Amino acid sequence: MIRIKRAYQSPAKKDGYRIMVDRVWPRGVSKQRLKMDVWLKDIAPSHDLRRWLSQDSQKWDEFESKYREELADKTEFLNQILELEEEKGTVTLVYTNGNIEKNNAIILKEVLKELKP
């Protein structure tokens, strides 16, 4: 099972293996509080793509398309997450964005689901 969760929410046992999927560390959150198992910065949207979006939800559909294009070149990391899910049972993709309906973790979760047989 792949779940998603904001970095500012408290970690829980049901999260399973926790993977940070953003390039920037959440402000004001210590490593101890976040309880991250691994930080995959390279699976996050590129700096250029993040700057381009600039929290402008009007660009969301185009952002999703561009991020999916970036993910197409990151099969090594996508496979790593799928292998961790198989091994650990539950994997939680942790993101920092304040928008719970439009964030990179949602897109990443969809792409991972599409890759499963």
PDB file of C-alpha atoms in Angstrom:
ATOM      1  CA  MET A   1       0.000   0.000   0.000  1.00  0.00           C
ATOM      2  CA  ILE A   2       1.241   3.458  -0.887  1.00  0.00           C
ATOM      3  CA  ARG A   3      -0.013   6.356   1.200  1.00  0.00           C
ATOM      4  CA  ILE A   4       0.718  10.075   1.242  1.00  0.00           C
ATOM      5  CA  LYS A   5       1.056  12.427   4.187  1.00  0.00           C
ATOM      6  CA  ARG A   6       2.102  16.005   4.881  1.00  0.00           C
ATOM      7  CA  ALA A   7       5.402  16.419   6.670  1.00  0.00           C
ATOM      8  CA  TYR A   8       3.686  18.545   9.305  1.00  0.00           C
ATOM      9  CA  GLN A   9       1.387  15.697  10.353  1.00  0.00           C
ATOM     10  CA  SER A  10       2.623  13.463  13.152  1.00  0.00           C
ATOM     11  CA  PRO A  11       4.220  10.175  12.112  1.00  0.00           C
ATOM     12  CA  ALA A  12       2.179   7.074  12.894  1.00  0.00           C
ATOM     13  CA  LYS A  13       2.978   3.382  13.056  1.00  0.00           C
ATOM     14  CA  LYS A  14       0.536   2.735  10.185  1.00  0.00           C
ATOM     15  CA  ASP A  15       2.725   4.927   7.926  1.00  0.00           C
ATOM     16  CA  GLY A  16       5.124   2.030   7.540  1.00  0.00           C
ATOM     17  CA  TYR A  17       8.279   3.033   5.658  1.00  0.00           C
ATOM     18  CA  ARG A  18       8.379   6.835   5.348  1.00  0.00           C
ATOM     19  CA  ILE A  19       9.909   8.453   2.249  1.00  0.00           C
ATOM     20  CA  MET A  20      10.396  12.215   1.910  1.00  0.00           C
ATOM     21  CA  VAL A  21       9.598  13.097  -1.724  1.00  0.00           C
ATOM     22  CA  ASP A  22      10.402  16.822  -1.774  1.00  0.00           C
ATOM     23  CA  ARG A  23      13.626  18.693  -2.500  1.00  0.00           C
ATOM     24  CA  VAL A  24      13.319  21.007   0.485  1.00  0.00           C
ATOM     25  CA  TRP A  25      13.137  20.047   4.128  1.00  0.00           C
ATOM     26  CA  PRO A  26       9.976  21.237   5.897  1.00  0.00           C
ATOM     27  CA  ARG A  27      10.548  24.411   7.889  1.00  0.00           C
ATOM     28  CA  GLY A  28      10.627  24.017  11.618  1.00  0.00           C
ATOM     29  CA  VAL A  29      10.507  20.210  11.591  1.00  0.00           C
ATOM     30  CA  SER A  30      13.436  18.317  13.089  1.00  0.00           C
ATOM     31  CA  LYS A  31      14.729  15.056  11.663  1.00  0.00           C
ATOM     32  CA  GLN A  32      13.731  13.349  14.901  1.00  0.00           C
ATOM     33  CA  ARG A  33      10.159  14.613  14.706  1.00  0.00           C
ATOM     34  CA  LEU A  34       9.778  13.725  11.029  1.00  0.00           C
ATOM     35  CA  LYS A  35      11.031  10.148  11.506  1.00  0.00           C
ATOM     36  CA  MET A  36      11.981   9.733   7.874  1.00  0.00           C
ATOM     37  CA  ASP A  37      13.408   6.410   6.692  1.00  0.00           C
ATOM     38  CA  VAL A  38      14.805   7.833   3.457  1.00  0.00           C
ATOM     39  CA  TRP A  39      14.833  11.153   1.620  1.00  0.00           C
ATOM     40  CA  LEU A  40      14.560  10.764  -2.162  1.00  0.00           C
ATOM     41  CA  LYS A  41      15.221  14.326  -3.327  1.00  0.00           C
ATOM     42  CA  ASP A  42      15.772  13.138  -6.888  1.00  0.00           C
ATOM     43  CA  ILE A  43      12.182  11.894  -7.256  1.00  0.00           C
ATOM     44  CA  ALA A  44      10.856  15.375  -6.464  1.00  0.00           C
ATOM     45  CA  PRO A  45      10.000  17.907  -9.160  1.00  0.00           C
ATOM     46  CA  SER A  46      13.056  19.745 -10.447  1.00  0.00           C
ATOM     47  CA  HIS A  47      13.930  23.176  -9.060  1.00  0.00           C
ATOM     48  CA  ASP A  48      12.979  24.714 -12.407  1.00  0.00           C
ATOM     49  CA  LEU A  49       9.572  23.031 -12.404  1.00  0.00           C
ATOM     50  CA  ARG A  50       8.906  24.033  -8.793  1.00  0.00           C
ATOM     51  CA  ARG A  51       9.793  27.659  -9.563  1.00  0.00           C
ATOM     52  CA  TRP A  52       7.648  27.595 -12.687  1.00  0.00           C
ATOM     53  CA  LEU A  53       4.592  26.463 -10.732  1.00  0.00           C
ATOM     54  CA  SER A  54       5.185  29.036  -7.956  1.00  0.00           C
ATOM     55  CA  GLN A  55       2.078  27.851  -6.109  1.00  0.00           C
ATOM     56  CA  ASP A  56      -0.107  29.006  -9.017  1.00  0.00           C
ATOM     57  CA  SER A  57      -2.828  26.373  -9.089  1.00  0.00           C
ATOM     58  CA  GLN A  58      -3.950  27.720 -12.477  1.00  0.00           C
ATOM     59  CA  LYS A  59      -0.936  25.889 -13.914  1.00  0.00           C
ATOM     60  CA  TRP A  60      -1.684  22.623 -12.122  1.00  0.00           C
ATOM     61  CA  ASP A  61      -2.675  20.507 -15.154  1.00  0.00           C
ATOM     62  CA  GLU A  62       0.412  21.583 -17.052  1.00  0.00           C
ATOM     63  CA  PHE A  63       2.560  21.015 -13.955  1.00  0.00           C
ATOM     64  CA  GLU A  64       1.218  17.472 -13.659  1.00  0.00           C
ATOM     65  CA  SER A  65       2.087  16.765 -17.280  1.00  0.00           C
ATOM     66  CA  LYS A  66       5.605  18.203 -16.922  1.00  0.00           C
ATOM     67  CA  TYR A  67       6.243  16.323 -13.666  1.00  0.00           C
ATOM     68  CA  ARG A  68       5.103  13.060 -15.265  1.00  0.00           C
ATOM     69  CA  GLU A  69       7.630  13.725 -18.048  1.00  0.00           C
ATOM     70  CA  GLU A  70      10.362  14.159 -15.437  1.00  0.00           C
ATOM     71  CA  LEU A  71       9.293  10.953 -13.685  1.00  0.00           C
ATOM     72  CA  ALA A  72       9.577   9.024 -16.963  1.00  0.00           C
ATOM     73  CA  ASP A  73      13.348   9.524 -16.666  1.00  0.00           C
ATOM     74  CA  LYS A  74      13.451   8.362 -13.043  1.00  0.00           C
ATOM     75  CA  THR A  75      12.554   4.686 -13.358  1.00  0.00           C
ATOM     76  CA  GLU A  76      15.345   3.694 -10.968  1.00  0.00           C
ATOM     77  CA  PHE A  77      13.732   5.675  -8.141  1.00  0.00           C
ATOM     78  CA  LEU A  78      10.209   4.612  -9.058  1.00  0.00           C
ATOM     79  CA  ASN A  79      11.271   0.966  -8.990  1.00  0.00           C
ATOM     80  CA  GLN A  80      13.026   1.538  -5.671  1.00  0.00           C
ATOM     81  CA  ILE A  81       9.778   2.781  -4.124  1.00  0.00           C
ATOM     82  CA  LEU A  82       7.798  -0.134  -5.562  1.00  0.00           C
ATOM     83  CA  GLU A  83      10.367  -2.593  -4.220  1.00  0.00           C
ATOM     84  CA  LEU A  84      10.173  -0.954  -0.788  1.00  0.00           C
ATOM     85  CA  GLU A  85       6.397  -1.247  -0.880  1.00  0.00           C
ATOM     86  CA  GLU A  86       6.676  -4.940  -1.689  1.00  0.00           C
ATOM     87  CA  GLU A  87       9.256  -5.475   1.048  1.00  0.00           C
ATOM     88  CA  LYS A  88       7.747  -3.270   3.796  1.00  0.00           C
ATOM     89  CA  GLY A  89       4.037  -3.594   3.028  1.00  0.00           C
ATOM     90  CA  THR A  90       3.199   0.067   3.517  1.00  0.00           C
ATOM     91  CA  VAL A  91       5.125   3.048   2.192  1.00  0.00           C
ATOM     92  CA  THR A  92       4.157   6.645   2.946  1.00  0.00           C
ATOM     93  CA  LEU A  93       5.228   9.414   0.589  1.00  0.00           C
ATOM     94  CA  VAL A  94       5.821  12.491   2.735  1.00  0.00           C
ATOM     95  CA  TYR A  95       5.514  15.933   1.144  1.00  0.00           C
ATOM     96  CA  THR A  96       5.823  19.525   2.375  1.00  0.00           C
ATOM     97  CA  ASN A  97       3.323  21.390   0.177  1.00  0.00           C
ATOM     98  CA  GLY A  98       0.411  22.967   2.055  1.00  0.00           C
ATOM     99  CA  ASN A  99      -2.103  22.020  -0.630  1.00  0.00           C
ATOM    100  CA  ILE A 100      -3.460  18.583   0.242  1.00  0.00           C
ATOM    101  CA  GLU A 101      -5.349  18.282  -3.068  1.00  0.00           C
ATOM    102  CA  LYS A 102      -2.606  19.406  -5.466  1.00  0.00           C
ATOM    103  CA  ASN A 103       0.925  18.285  -4.653  1.00  0.00           C
ATOM    104  CA  ASN A 104       3.696  16.212  -6.171  1.00  0.00           C
ATOM    105  CA  ALA A 105       3.064  13.235  -3.857  1.00  0.00           C
ATOM    106  CA  ILE A 106      -0.406  12.745  -5.358  1.00  0.00           C
ATOM    107  CA  ILE A 107       1.036  12.635  -8.866  1.00  0.00           C
ATOM    108  CA  LEU A 108       3.857  10.341  -7.774  1.00  0.00           C
ATOM    109  CA  LYS A 109       1.401   7.953  -6.116  1.00  0.00           C
ATOM    110  CA  GLU A 110      -0.690   7.838  -9.327  1.00  0.00           C
ATOM    111  CA  VAL A 111       2.392   7.122 -11.456  1.00  0.00           C
ATOM    112  CA  LEU A 112       3.463   4.325  -9.092  1.00  0.00           C
ATOM    113  CA  LYS A 113      -0.033   2.817  -9.231  1.00  0.00           C
ATOM    114  CA  GLU A 114       0.085   2.886 -13.051  1.00  0.00           C
ATOM    115  CA  LEU A 115       3.407   1.021 -13.018  1.00  0.00           C
ATOM    116  CA  LYS A 116       2.091  -1.890 -10.967  1.00  0.00           C
ATOM    117  CA  PRO A 117       1.169  -4.994 -12.945  1.00  0.00           C
TER     118      PRO A 117
END
